[in-house]
Coordinates of C-alpha atoms in Angstrom, one line a residue:
Chain A
X716 CA -16.1 -11.3 -31.9
X717 CA -19.6 -9.9 -31.2
X718 CA -19.7 -6.8 -29.0
X719 CA -20.5 -7.5 -25.3
X720 CA -19.3 -11.1 -25.6
X721 CA -15.6 -11.0 -24.9
X722 CA -15.7 -11.2 -21.1
X723 CA -12.3 -11.5 -19.3
X724 CA -14.2 -12.4 -16.1
X725 CA -14.5 -15.8 -14.3
X726 CA -17.9 -15.4 -12.7
X727 CA -16.7 -17.4 -9.7
X728 CA -20.2 -18.5 -8.9
X729 CA -19.0 -20.6 -6.0
X730 CA -18.0 -17.4 -4.1
X731 CA -21.5 -15.9 -4.2
X732 CA -22.7 -17.8 -1.2
X733 CA -19.7 -16.9 1.0
X734 CA -20.6 -13.5 2.5
X735 CA -17.3 -13.2 4.5
X736 CA -15.1 -13.9 1.5
X737 CA -17.1 -11.5 -0.6
X738 CA -16.7 -8.8 2.0
X739 CA -13.0 -9.4 2.1
X740 CA -12.8 -9.2 -1.7
X741 CA -14.9 -6.0 -1.7
X742 CA -12.6 -4.3 0.7
X743 CA -9.3 -5.5 -0.8
X744 CA -6.8 -3.2 -2.4
X745 CA -7.1 -5.1 -5.7
X746 CA -10.9 -4.7 -6.1
X747 CA -12.3 -2.6 -9.0
X748 CA -15.7 -1.1 -8.9
X749 CA -17.6 -0.2 -12.1
X750 CA -19.8 2.8 -11.2
X751 CA -23.2 3.0 -12.9
X752 CA -25.2 6.2 -12.7
X753 CA -28.6 6.6 -14.4
X754 CA -27.7 3.6 -16.7
X755 CA -24.5 5.5 -17.7
X756 CA -20.8 4.9 -17.2
X757 CA -18.0 7.4 -16.4
X758 CA -15.6 7.5 -19.3
X759 CA -12.3 9.1 -19.9
X760 CA -10.2 8.7 -23.0
X761 CA -12.3 5.8 -24.3
X762 CA -11.9 3.9 -21.1
X763 CA -14.4 3.3 -18.3
X764 CA -13.3 5.0 -15.1
X765 CA -13.3 2.3 -12.3
X766 CA -13.0 3.0 -8.6
X767 CA -10.8 1.4 -5.9
X768 CA -12.4 0.0 -2.8
X769 CA -11.4 3.1 -0.9
X770 CA -12.9 5.5 -3.5
X771 CA -16.1 3.3 -3.6
X772 CA -16.6 3.6 0.1
X773 CA -18.2 7.0 -0.4
X774 CA -21.3 5.3 -1.6
X775 CA -23.8 2.8 -0.1
X776 CA -22.4 -0.6 -1.1
X777 CA -25.4 -2.7 -0.1
X778 CA -26.4 -3.0 -3.7
X779 CA -22.8 -3.7 -5.0
X780 CA -22.8 -6.7 -7.3
X781 CA -19.9 -9.2 -7.4
X782 CA -19.2 -9.6 -11.1
X783 CA -16.3 -12.1 -10.8
X784 CA -12.6 -12.4 -11.0
X785 CA -10.1 -11.3 -13.7
X786 CA -7.1 -13.2 -12.5
X787 CA -6.7 -12.0 -8.9
X788 CA -8.7 -8.9 -9.4
X789 CA -12.3 -9.0 -8.0
X790 CA -14.7 -6.8 -10.1
X791 CA -17.9 -5.3 -8.7
X792 CA -20.7 -3.2 -10.2
X793 CA -21.7 -0.2 -8.0
X794 CA -25.0 1.6 -8.7
X795 CA -24.6 5.3 -7.7
X796 CA -27.7 7.0 -6.3
X797 CA -30.1 8.8 -8.5
X798 CA -29.3 12.5 -8.8
X799 CA -30.0 15.3 -11.3
X800 CA -26.3 16.0 -11.9
X801 CA -23.8 13.3 -12.6
X802 CA -21.7 12.6 -9.5
X803 CA -18.1 13.9 -9.4
X804 CA -15.6 11.1 -9.3
X805 CA -12.6 13.4 -9.1
X806 CA -11.4 13.2 -12.7
X807 CA -12.3 14.6 -16.1
X808 CA -14.7 11.8 -16.9
X809 CA -18.1 12.2 -18.5
X810 CA -21.0 9.8 -18.2
X811 CA -22.1 8.0 -21.4
X812 CA -24.7 5.3 -22.2
X813 CA -23.6 1.9 -23.3
X814 CA -25.0 2.3 -26.8
X815 CA -22.7 5.2 -27.3
X816 CA -19.8 3.4 -25.6
X817 CA -20.2 0.2 -27.6
X818 CA -18.5 1.8 -30.6
X819 CA -15.4 3.0 -28.7
X820 CA -14.7 0.5 -25.9
X821 CA -12.3 -2.4 -26.1
X822 CA -14.1 -5.8 -26.2
X823 CA -13.4 -6.8 -22.6
X824 CA -14.6 -3.5 -21.2
X825 CA -17.7 -3.5 -23.3
X826 CA -18.5 -7.0 -22.0
X827 CA -18.0 -6.0 -18.4
X828 CA -20.1 -2.9 -18.9
X829 CA -22.9 -4.9 -20.4
X830 CA -22.9 -7.3 -17.5
X831 CA -22.7 -4.5 -14.9
X832 CA -25.6 -2.6 -16.6
X833 CA -27.8 -5.6 -16.7
X834 CA -27.3 -6.4 -13.1
X835 CA -27.8 -2.8 -11.8
X836 CA -31.0 -2.3 -13.9
X837 CA -32.3 -5.7 -12.6
X838 CA -31.7 -4.7 -9.0
X839 CA -33.4 -1.3 -9.4
X840 CA -36.5 -3.1 -10.8
X841 CA -36.6 -5.6 -7.9
X842 CA -36.3 -3.4 -4.7
X843 CA -39.7 -4.8 -3.7
X844 CA -41.2 -8.3 -3.7
X845 CA -43.5 -9.1 -6.6
X846 CA -45.5 -11.4 -4.4
X847 CA -46.1 -9.3 -1.3
X848 CA -44.7 -5.8 -2.0
X849 CA -42.2 -5.8 1.0
X850 CA -38.7 -4.5 0.5
X851 CA -36.1 -7.0 -0.8
X852 CA -32.5 -7.3 0.1
X853 CA -29.7 -8.1 -2.4
X854 CA -28.3 -11.6 -1.6
X855 CA -25.7 -13.9 -3.1
X856 CA -23.3 -11.0 -4.0
X857 CA -26.2 -9.2 -5.7
X858 CA -27.2 -12.3 -7.8
X859 CA -30.5 -12.7 -6.1
X860 CA -33.1 -10.5 -4.4
X861 CA -34.8 -11.9 -1.3
X862 CA -38.0 -10.6 0.3
X863 CA -37.4 -9.2 3.8
X864 CA -40.9 -10.3 4.9
X865 CA -40.0 -13.6 6.7
X866 CA -43.5 -15.0 6.0
X867 CA -43.0 -14.6 2.3
X868 CA -39.2 -14.8 1.7
X869 CA -39.7 -15.0 -2.1
X870 CA -36.4 -15.0 -3.9
X871 CA -35.8 -13.9 -7.5
X872 CA -32.9 -14.1 -9.8
X873 CA -31.7 -11.8 -12.6
X874 CA -33.8 -12.0 -15.7
X875 CA -32.7 -12.2 -19.3
X876 CA -35.5 -11.8 -21.9
X877 CA -34.9 -14.1 -24.8
X878 CA -35.3 -12.3 -28.2
X879 CA -35.2 -13.9 -31.6
X880 CA -33.8 -11.8 -34.4
X881 CA -33.9 -13.3 -37.9
X882 CA -32.4 -12.7 -41.3
X883 CA -35.1 -14.1 -43.6
X884 CA -34.1 -15.0 -47.1
X885 CA -36.0 -16.1 -50.3
X886 CA -33.8 -17.2 -53.2
X887 CA -31.1 -14.6 -53.6
X888 CA -32.8 -11.8 -51.6
X889 CA -33.1 -11.0 -48.0
X890 CA -35.8 -9.3 -46.1
X891 CA -35.1 -6.2 -44.0
X892 CA -37.6 -3.9 -42.3
X893 CA -37.6 -0.7 -40.3
X894 CA -39.2 0.6 -37.1
X895 CA -40.4 4.2 -37.2
X896 CA -38.2 5.1 -34.2
X897 CA -35.0 4.1 -36.0
X898 CA -32.7 6.6 -37.8
X899 CA -34.1 7.5 -41.2
X900 CA -33.1 4.9 -43.9
X901 CA -31.9 2.2 -41.4
X902 CA -33.2 -1.3 -42.2
X903 CA -32.6 -4.4 -40.1
X904 CA -33.6 -7.9 -39.3
X905 CA -37.0 -9.0 -37.9
X906 CA -37.0 -9.3 -34.1
X907 CA -39.3 -9.9 -31.1
X908 CA -39.5 -11.4 -27.6
X909 CA -40.0 -15.1 -27.1
X910 CA -43.1 -15.6 -25.1
X911 CA -43.9 -18.2 -22.3
X912 CA -44.9 -21.5 -23.9
X913 CA -43.0 -20.9 -27.1
X914 CA -39.9 -22.4 -28.6
X915 CA -37.3 -20.1 -30.2
X916 CA -38.3 -21.5 -33.6
X917 CA -42.0 -20.9 -33.1
X918 CA -41.2 -17.3 -32.0
X919 CA -39.3 -16.8 -35.2
X920 CA -42.3 -18.0 -37.2
X921 CA -44.8 -15.9 -35.2
X922 CA -42.8 -12.7 -35.4
X923 CA -42.3 -13.1 -39.2
X924 CA -46.1 -13.8 -39.7
X925 CA -47.2 -10.9 -37.4
X926 CA -44.8 -8.3 -38.7
X927 CA -44.4 -9.1 -42.4
X928 CA -47.1 -11.6 -43.3
X929 CA -44.5 -14.2 -44.4
X930 CA -44.7 -18.0 -43.9
X931 CA -41.4 -19.4 -42.8
X932 CA -39.8 -22.8 -43.7
X933 CA -36.4 -23.9 -42.4
X934 CA -35.1 -22.0 -39.4
X935 CA -31.4 -22.2 -38.3
X936 CA -29.7 -20.8 -35.2
X937 CA -26.6 -18.7 -35.8
X938 CA -25.3 -16.9 -32.6
X939 CA -26.4 -15.1 -29.5
X940 CA -25.5 -11.8 -27.8
X941 CA -26.3 -10.2 -24.4
X942 CA -28.1 -6.9 -25.0
X943 CA -28.8 -5.1 -21.7
X944 CA -31.3 -2.5 -23.0
X945 CA -32.6 -3.3 -20.5
X946 CA -32.4 -7.1 -20.3
X947 CA -32.4 -8.8 -23.7
X948 CA -30.6 -11.9 -24.8
X949 CA -30.5 -11.7 -28.6
X950 CA -30.6 -15.0 -30.4
X951 CA -29.8 -14.7 -34.1
X952 CA -31.4 -17.0 -36.7
X953 CA -31.5 -17.5 -40.4
X954 CA -34.8 -18.5 -41.9
X955 CA -36.1 -19.3 -45.4
X956 CA -39.4 -17.8 -46.4
X957 CA -42.0 -20.0 -48.1
X958 CA -43.9 -16.9 -49.4
X959 CA -42.7 -13.5 -50.7
X960 CA -45.7 -11.2 -50.6
X961 CA -45.1 -8.6 -47.8
X962 CA -47.7 -7.1 -45.5
X963 CA -45.8 -5.0 -42.9
X964 CA -48.0 -4.6 -39.9
X965 CA -47.6 -0.8 -39.8
X966 CA -47.1 -1.0 -36.0
X967 CA -43.9 -2.8 -35.2
X968 CA -42.6 -2.3 -38.7
X969 CA -43.4 0.8 -40.8
X970 CA -41.8 -0.9 -43.9
X971 CA -40.1 -4.1 -45.0
X972 CA -38.6 -5.0 -48.4
X973 CA -36.6 -7.6 -50.2
X974 CA -33.1 -6.6 -51.1
X975 CA -30.4 -8.2 -53.3
X976 CA -26.8 -8.5 -52.1
X977 CA -25.7 -5.8 -54.5
X978 CA -28.3 -3.5 -53.0
X979 CA -27.3 -4.2 -49.4
X980 CA -23.6 -3.8 -50.3
X981 CA -24.6 -0.2 -51.2
X982 CA -26.1 0.6 -47.8
X983 CA -24.3 3.2 -45.8
X984 CA -23.3 3.0 -42.1
X985 CA -26.1 3.5 -39.6
X986 CA -24.7 6.9 -38.4
X987 CA -23.6 8.3 -41.7
X988 CA -25.1 11.6 -43.0
X989 CA -27.6 12.0 -45.8
X990 CA -30.3 10.0 -47.4
X991 CA -30.3 6.4 -48.6
X992 CA -30.5 3.0 -47.0
X993 CA -28.4 2.3 -43.9
X994 CA -27.2 -0.8 -42.2
X995 CA -27.8 -1.8 -38.5
X996 CA -25.0 -0.9 -36.1
X997 CA -21.7 -2.6 -36.4
X998 CA -22.0 -3.9 -32.8
X999 CA -25.5 -5.4 -33.2
X1000 CA -26.1 -9.1 -34.0
X1001 CA -28.3 -8.0 -36.9
X1002 CA -25.1 -6.8 -38.6
X1003 CA -23.4 -10.2 -38.1
X1004 CA -26.4 -11.9 -39.7
X1005 CA -26.4 -9.5 -42.7
X1006 CA -22.6 -9.7 -43.2
X1007 CA -22.8 -13.5 -42.9
X1008 CA -25.4 -13.6 -45.7
X1009 CA -23.4 -11.2 -47.9
X1010 CA -20.3 -13.3 -47.5
X1011 CA -22.0 -16.5 -48.8
Chain B
X1349 CA -42.4 -33.4 -31.7
X1350 CA -41.0 -32.3 -28.3
X1351 CA -43.6 -32.1 -25.5
X1352 CA -45.1 -28.7 -24.8
X1353 CA -44.2 -27.4 -28.3
X1354 CA -47.2 -28.5 -30.4
X1355 CA -49.5 -25.5 -29.8
X1356 CA -52.7 -25.2 -31.8
X1357 CA -53.1 -21.6 -30.8
X1358 CA -52.6 -18.4 -32.7
X1359 CA -51.6 -16.0 -30.0
X1360 CA -53.4 -13.2 -31.8
X1361 CA -51.1 -10.6 -30.2
X1362 CA -52.9 -7.8 -32.0
X1363 CA -56.0 -8.4 -29.8
X1364 CA -54.2 -7.9 -26.5
X1365 CA -54.5 -4.1 -26.6
X1366 CA -58.3 -4.2 -27.4
X1367 CA -60.0 -4.4 -24.0
X1368 CA -63.6 -4.3 -25.5
X1369 CA -62.9 -7.1 -27.9
X1370 CA -61.1 -9.2 -25.3
X1371 CA -64.1 -8.8 -23.0
X1372 CA -66.5 -9.9 -25.7
X1373 CA -64.3 -13.0 -26.4
X1374 CA -64.1 -13.7 -22.7
X1375 CA -67.9 -13.7 -22.4
X1376 CA -68.6 -15.5 -25.7
X1377 CA -70.2 -18.9 -25.8
X1378 CA -67.2 -20.3 -27.7
X1379 CA -64.7 -19.4 -25.0
X1380 CA -62.7 -22.1 -23.2
X1381 CA -61.1 -21.5 -19.8
X1382 CA -58.2 -23.6 -18.5
X1383 CA -58.4 -23.6 -14.7
X1384 CA -55.2 -23.6 -12.8
X1385 CA -55.3 -24.3 -9.1
X1386 CA -52.1 -24.4 -7.0
X1387 CA -50.1 -25.0 -10.3
X1388 CA -52.3 -28.0 -11.1
X1389 CA -54.9 -28.8 -13.7
X1390 CA -58.3 -30.6 -13.4
X1391 CA -58.1 -33.8 -15.4
X1392 CA -60.6 -36.4 -16.3
X1393 CA -59.9 -39.4 -18.5
X1394 CA -56.5 -38.0 -19.7
X1395 CA -58.1 -34.7 -20.8
X1396 CA -57.8 -31.3 -19.1
X1397 CA -61.3 -30.2 -17.9
X1398 CA -61.9 -26.8 -19.4
X1399 CA -64.7 -24.4 -18.4
X1400 CA -67.2 -22.4 -20.4
X1401 CA -67.6 -18.6 -19.9
X1402 CA -70.7 -19.3 -17.9
X1403 CA -69.0 -21.8 -15.6
X1404 CA -65.9 -19.6 -15.3
X1405 CA -68.0 -16.6 -14.0
X1406 CA -68.0 -18.2 -10.6
X1407 CA -64.4 -16.9 -10.2
X1408 CA -62.7 -13.6 -10.2
X1409 CA -61.7 -13.1 -13.8
X1410 CA -59.5 -10.0 -13.4
X1411 CA -56.4 -12.2 -13.7
X1412 CA -57.7 -14.3 -16.6
X1413 CA -55.1 -14.5 -19.4
X1414 CA -55.9 -14.4 -23.1
X1415 CA -53.9 -17.3 -24.5
X1416 CA -55.1 -17.0 -28.2
X1417 CA -57.4 -18.4 -30.7
X1418 CA -57.8 -22.0 -32.0
X1419 CA -59.8 -21.3 -35.1
X1420 CA -62.8 -19.3 -33.8
X1421 CA -62.4 -20.5 -30.2
X1422 CA -60.8 -18.0 -27.8
X1423 CA -58.7 -19.7 -25.0
X1424 CA -58.0 -18.2 -21.6
X1425 CA -56.1 -19.3 -18.5
X1426 CA -57.9 -18.8 -15.3
X1427 CA -56.1 -18.9 -11.9
X1428 CA -58.4 -20.3 -9.2
X1429 CA -57.9 -18.8 -5.7
X1430 CA -55.6 -20.5 -3.3
X1431 CA -57.5 -23.0 -1.1
X1432 CA -56.5 -26.0 1.0
X1433 CA -58.9 -28.3 -0.8
X1434 CA -59.2 -28.5 -4.6
X1435 CA -62.2 -26.5 -5.9
X1436 CA -65.2 -28.6 -7.0
X1437 CA -65.8 -28.0 -10.7
X1438 CA -68.9 -30.3 -10.9
X1439 CA -67.3 -33.4 -12.5
X1440 CA -65.2 -36.4 -11.5
X1441 CA -62.0 -34.5 -12.2
X1442 CA -58.8 -34.7 -10.1
X1443 CA -56.1 -32.0 -10.0
X1444 CA -52.6 -33.0 -11.3
X1445 CA -49.3 -31.2 -11.9
X1446 CA -48.0 -30.7 -15.4
X1447 CA -45.0 -33.0 -14.9
X1448 CA -47.4 -35.9 -14.2
X1449 CA -49.7 -34.8 -17.0
X1450 CA -46.9 -34.5 -19.6
X1451 CA -46.8 -38.2 -20.0
X1452 CA -50.6 -38.6 -20.7
X1453 CA -51.9 -35.5 -22.5
X1454 CA -52.1 -35.1 -26.2
X1455 CA -49.5 -32.8 -27.7
X1456 CA -51.7 -29.8 -28.2
X1457 CA -53.2 -30.0 -24.7
X1458 CA -49.8 -30.3 -23.2
X1459 CA -48.7 -27.2 -25.1
X1460 CA -51.7 -25.1 -23.9
X1461 CA -51.2 -26.3 -20.4
X1462 CA -47.5 -25.3 -20.4
X1463 CA -48.4 -21.9 -21.7
X1464 CA -51.3 -21.4 -19.1
X1465 CA -49.1 -22.6 -16.3
X1466 CA -46.3 -20.2 -17.2
X1467 CA -48.7 -17.2 -17.4
X1468 CA -50.5 -17.9 -14.1
X1469 CA -47.2 -18.5 -12.2
X1470 CA -45.8 -15.3 -13.6
X1471 CA -48.9 -13.3 -12.6
X1472 CA -48.9 -14.6 -9.1
X1473 CA -45.2 -13.5 -8.7
X1474 CA -45.9 -10.0 -10.0
X1475 CA -48.9 -8.8 -8.0
X1476 CA -46.8 -6.0 -6.6
X1477 CA -44.4 -3.6 -8.4
X1478 CA -40.7 -4.5 -8.1
X1479 CA -39.8 -0.8 -8.1
X1480 CA -42.2 0.7 -5.6
X1481 CA -44.1 -2.1 -4.0
X1482 CA -47.6 -0.9 -5.0
X1483 CA -50.2 -3.4 -6.3
X1484 CA -50.1 -4.1 -10.0
X1485 CA -53.0 -4.7 -12.4
X1486 CA -53.0 -7.3 -15.2
X1487 CA -53.0 -5.5 -18.5
X1488 CA -52.9 -6.4 -22.2
X1489 CA -55.1 -9.5 -21.7
X1490 CA -52.8 -10.6 -18.9
X1491 CA -49.6 -10.3 -20.9
X1492 CA -48.3 -7.4 -18.8
X1493 CA -48.5 -6.2 -15.2
X1494 CA -48.8 -2.5 -14.6
X1495 CA -48.1 -0.6 -11.4
X1496 CA -51.2 1.0 -10.0
X1497 CA -49.2 3.9 -8.5
X1498 CA -49.5 6.5 -11.2
X1499 CA -46.2 8.2 -10.2
X1500 CA -44.5 4.9 -10.9
X1501 CA -46.5 3.1 -13.6
X1502 CA -43.7 0.5 -14.1
X1503 CA -44.8 -2.2 -16.5
X1504 CA -43.4 -5.7 -16.7
X1505 CA -43.8 -8.5 -19.1
X1506 CA -43.8 -12.3 -18.6
X1507 CA -40.4 -13.7 -18.1
X1508 CA -38.8 -16.8 -19.6
X1509 CA -35.5 -17.9 -18.0
X1510 CA -33.1 -19.1 -20.7
X1511 CA -31.4 -22.4 -19.6
X1512 CA -28.7 -24.2 -21.6
X1513 CA -28.8 -28.0 -21.5
X1514 CA -25.9 -29.8 -23.2
X1515 CA -25.0 -33.2 -24.3
X1516 CA -21.2 -33.2 -24.0
X1517 CA -19.3 -35.8 -26.0
X1518 CA -15.6 -36.9 -26.3
X1519 CA -14.8 -39.4 -29.0
X1520 CA -17.4 -42.2 -28.9
X1521 CA -18.6 -41.4 -25.3
X1522 CA -21.1 -39.0 -23.8
X1523 CA -21.1 -37.3 -20.5
X1524 CA -24.1 -37.7 -18.2
X1525 CA -24.4 -36.5 -14.6
X1526 CA -26.9 -36.7 -11.8
X1527 CA -28.3 -34.3 -9.2
X1528 CA -28.9 -35.8 -5.7
X1529 CA -32.6 -34.9 -5.8
X1530 CA -33.3 -37.0 -8.9
X1531 CA -34.7 -40.6 -8.9
X1532 CA -31.9 -43.1 -8.0
X1533 CA -29.9 -44.1 -11.0
X1534 CA -31.2 -41.3 -13.3
X1535 CA -28.4 -39.6 -15.3
X1536 CA -29.0 -36.6 -17.7
X1537 CA -27.3 -33.7 -19.5
X1538 CA -25.5 -30.8 -18.0
X1539 CA -27.7 -27.8 -17.5
X1540 CA -27.8 -24.3 -16.0
X1541 CA -29.3 -20.8 -16.3
X1542 CA -27.9 -18.3 -18.7
X1543 CA -26.8 -15.2 -16.7
X1544 CA -27.0 -11.5 -17.7
X1545 CA -24.0 -10.5 -19.9
X1546 CA -23.5 -14.1 -21.2
X1547 CA -24.0 -15.7 -24.6
X1548 CA -25.7 -19.1 -24.7
X1549 CA -22.4 -20.5 -25.8
X1550 CA -20.4 -19.0 -22.9
X1551 CA -23.1 -20.3 -20.5
X1552 CA -22.6 -23.8 -21.9
X1553 CA -18.8 -23.5 -21.3
X1554 CA -19.2 -22.0 -17.8
X1555 CA -21.7 -24.7 -16.7
X1556 CA -19.5 -27.5 -18.0
X1557 CA -16.4 -26.1 -16.2
X1558 CA -18.3 -25.4 -13.0
X1559 CA -20.1 -28.7 -12.7
X1560 CA -17.7 -31.2 -14.3
X1561 CA -14.3 -29.5 -14.7
X1562 CA -14.3 -30.0 -18.4
X1563 CA -13.0 -27.6 -21.1
X1564 CA -15.3 -27.4 -24.1
X1565 CA -14.5 -26.9 -27.8
X1566 CA -17.2 -26.7 -30.4
X1567 CA -20.7 -25.9 -29.3
X1568 CA -23.8 -26.5 -31.5
X1569 CA -27.4 -25.5 -30.9
X1570 CA -30.0 -28.3 -31.4
X1571 CA -33.5 -27.4 -30.3
X1572 CA -35.5 -25.5 -27.6
X1573 CA -38.5 -26.3 -25.4
X1574 CA -40.6 -24.3 -23.0
X1575 CA -40.3 -25.7 -19.5
X1576 CA -42.7 -23.9 -17.1
X1577 CA -41.3 -25.2 -13.8
X1578 CA -41.6 -22.3 -13.1
X1579 CA -40.4 -20.3 -16.1
X1580 CA -37.6 -22.0 -18.0
X1581 CA -36.8 -21.9 -21.7
X1582 CA -34.7 -25.0 -22.3
X1583 CA -32.1 -24.6 -25.1
X1584 CA -30.5 -27.8 -26.1
X1585 CA -26.9 -28.0 -27.3
X1586 CA -24.2 -30.5 -28.3
X1587 CA -20.7 -29.8 -27.3
X1588 CA -17.3 -31.5 -27.8
X1589 CA -15.0 -31.8 -24.7
X1590 CA -11.3 -30.9 -25.1
X1591 CA -10.5 -32.7 -21.8
X1592 CA -11.9 -35.9 -20.3
X1593 CA -10.9 -35.8 -16.6
X1594 CA -14.0 -35.3 -14.5
X1595 CA -14.3 -33.2 -11.3
X1596 CA -18.0 -33.2 -10.4
X1597 CA -18.6 -30.2 -8.2
X1598 CA -20.4 -32.2 -5.5
X1599 CA -23.1 -29.5 -5.2
X1600 CA -25.1 -29.2 -8.5
X1601 CA -23.9 -32.7 -9.5
X1602 CA -23.3 -35.5 -7.1
X1603 CA -21.8 -37.6 -9.9
X1604 CA -20.9 -37.5 -13.6
X1605 CA -19.4 -40.2 -15.9
X1606 CA -18.6 -41.0 -19.5
X1607 CA -20.8 -43.6 -21.1
X1608 CA -20.6 -45.5 -24.4
X1609 CA -23.6 -45.8 -26.7
X1610 CA -23.9 -49.5 -25.7
X1611 CA -24.1 -48.5 -22.1
X1612 CA -26.7 -45.8 -22.6
X1613 CA -28.8 -48.2 -24.7
X1614 CA -28.9 -50.4 -21.6
X1615 CA -30.4 -47.6 -19.4
X1616 CA -33.9 -48.2 -18.1
X1617 CA -36.8 -45.7 -18.3
X1618 CA -36.7 -43.0 -15.6
X1619 CA -39.7 -44.3 -13.7
X1620 CA -39.0 -48.0 -13.9
X1621 CA -38.5 -50.1 -10.8
X1622 CA -35.2 -51.4 -9.5
X1623 CA -31.6 -50.5 -9.6
X1624 CA -29.4 -49.6 -12.5
X1625 CA -28.9 -46.5 -14.7
X1626 CA -32.0 -44.6 -15.9
X1627 CA -32.7 -42.2 -18.7
X1628 CA -34.2 -38.7 -18.4
X1629 CA -37.9 -38.4 -19.0
X1630 CA -39.3 -39.1 -22.4
X1631 CA -40.8 -35.6 -22.5
X1632 CA -37.6 -33.7 -21.6
X1633 CA -35.3 -32.2 -24.1
X1634 CA -32.4 -34.0 -22.5
X1635 CA -33.9 -37.2 -23.8
X1636 CA -34.0 -35.8 -27.4
X1637 CA -30.3 -34.9 -27.1
X1638 CA -29.4 -38.4 -25.9
X1639 CA -31.6 -40.1 -28.5
X1640 CA -30.1 -37.9 -31.2
X1641 CA -26.6 -39.0 -30.2
X1642 CA -27.5 -42.7 -30.0
X1643 CA -29.0 -42.5 -33.5
X1644 CA -25.7 -41.1 -35.1

């Protein structure tokens, strides 16, 4: 199963409107709080360190987000205040970012962490109303932000930015490209944000044209993955190119090439040492697209 | 082709960063401006009334959005200021909302209008920075909003809210439900917003369980459609139910039922007079999903 997708939580959406019950859950002995500090998680022995309600009381809980229920256990995300030094939680934990954690966490913890990270980033970016600038308050268990200016009262909801990411093929070859910021040698699929007024399929075609100069024929949806860096929803596609001449744009992509299956099978892992071509991360949907093609 | 998807525009993303060239395009004799007032468009004889650069100069153009190029013609969206009375543009036009227009406009005009509406609504909701509350300025031809507080400088991009909309089947029947706010008798597919930390497929399963009590087996993507009311990206799915007993939640859905193909073929158009079951709009993706199933 794709990383970040194996959630054990029932989101219990019906409870979000019930402030009294949410407060009772938040104060209950069963509650677990996932602390998020500076977009990082406290980790000990490859497990995220969670807090009890009693331990969580040290921090302002007005921005706590109700994530849902795992059986009888209510889960919350808790943003810890910005500070230069990582807060001390009382154990030997160290704070790590989710990209580093994705490789080591169990699937259910990775999914909870991705959800918690997305919600806390969203809240931090919506402390003020986009319409009038007044402060907002977290509402519906943290699943909406409401303007405190009664004359405005604009309400916003968490955003997910749809991204299309596409493995383009032509005959027996696939197209992979690389951004200058990536580790040397790493090549991956063509990706970009879907814009207002576009379908997913038109975004696939536009991104291919902009970044590689290719014309695209058939487009086929494969799978999706939440990607909270900071708010993406990756939507994986396969596409067949109608042309093969490449014109990498030199901005998004510094290079792109056609590769045979034999060539891609010779790629090394993303984080391996030395020169040569490298695959996208094991936990990224790009890897699923590439592996799916190799297996055909 | 689905309504709102037949765009004639090349978005010319590479021009967005070039302020001088954008200004030249905006002032050129070829430029066309789509006025948007109060989320409505000026219409005459089933065509949207567009403005020349000279006519558009009457209004503040700092929030004009560069939509792209149709051949050599640069297109812009232009939000007209809020006013009680519709502004006079000099012709016999009347202002209509996009839902009403969808049924009468040509495909390419409907697609441009959907894009223009999404961009102007987004801008109006991001006049202030969500992080610090300071005023923002429109940047990159209107495709980003940047905080004017130099110490913050937070930049945001247009949002599209991914929605899953699903035709659920079991054997030879399909499930349709209705919201209390819909026209009497109208039944449609099950829909809801994708949340942070979710895949499209898990959102399909969650919405089905929450709204109808059904468990879902196989899920299959069909098509997508921009739906700027105010910012949705509809993503159409087919799904097979593993159970058939229905428990409409009574909140999102006031009713849901299983229908045979013969029954659905007897449904009337959404806006027809009289009693009886009615179909979703001809221009909604729900209709495409229903028609696709009927044709099998």
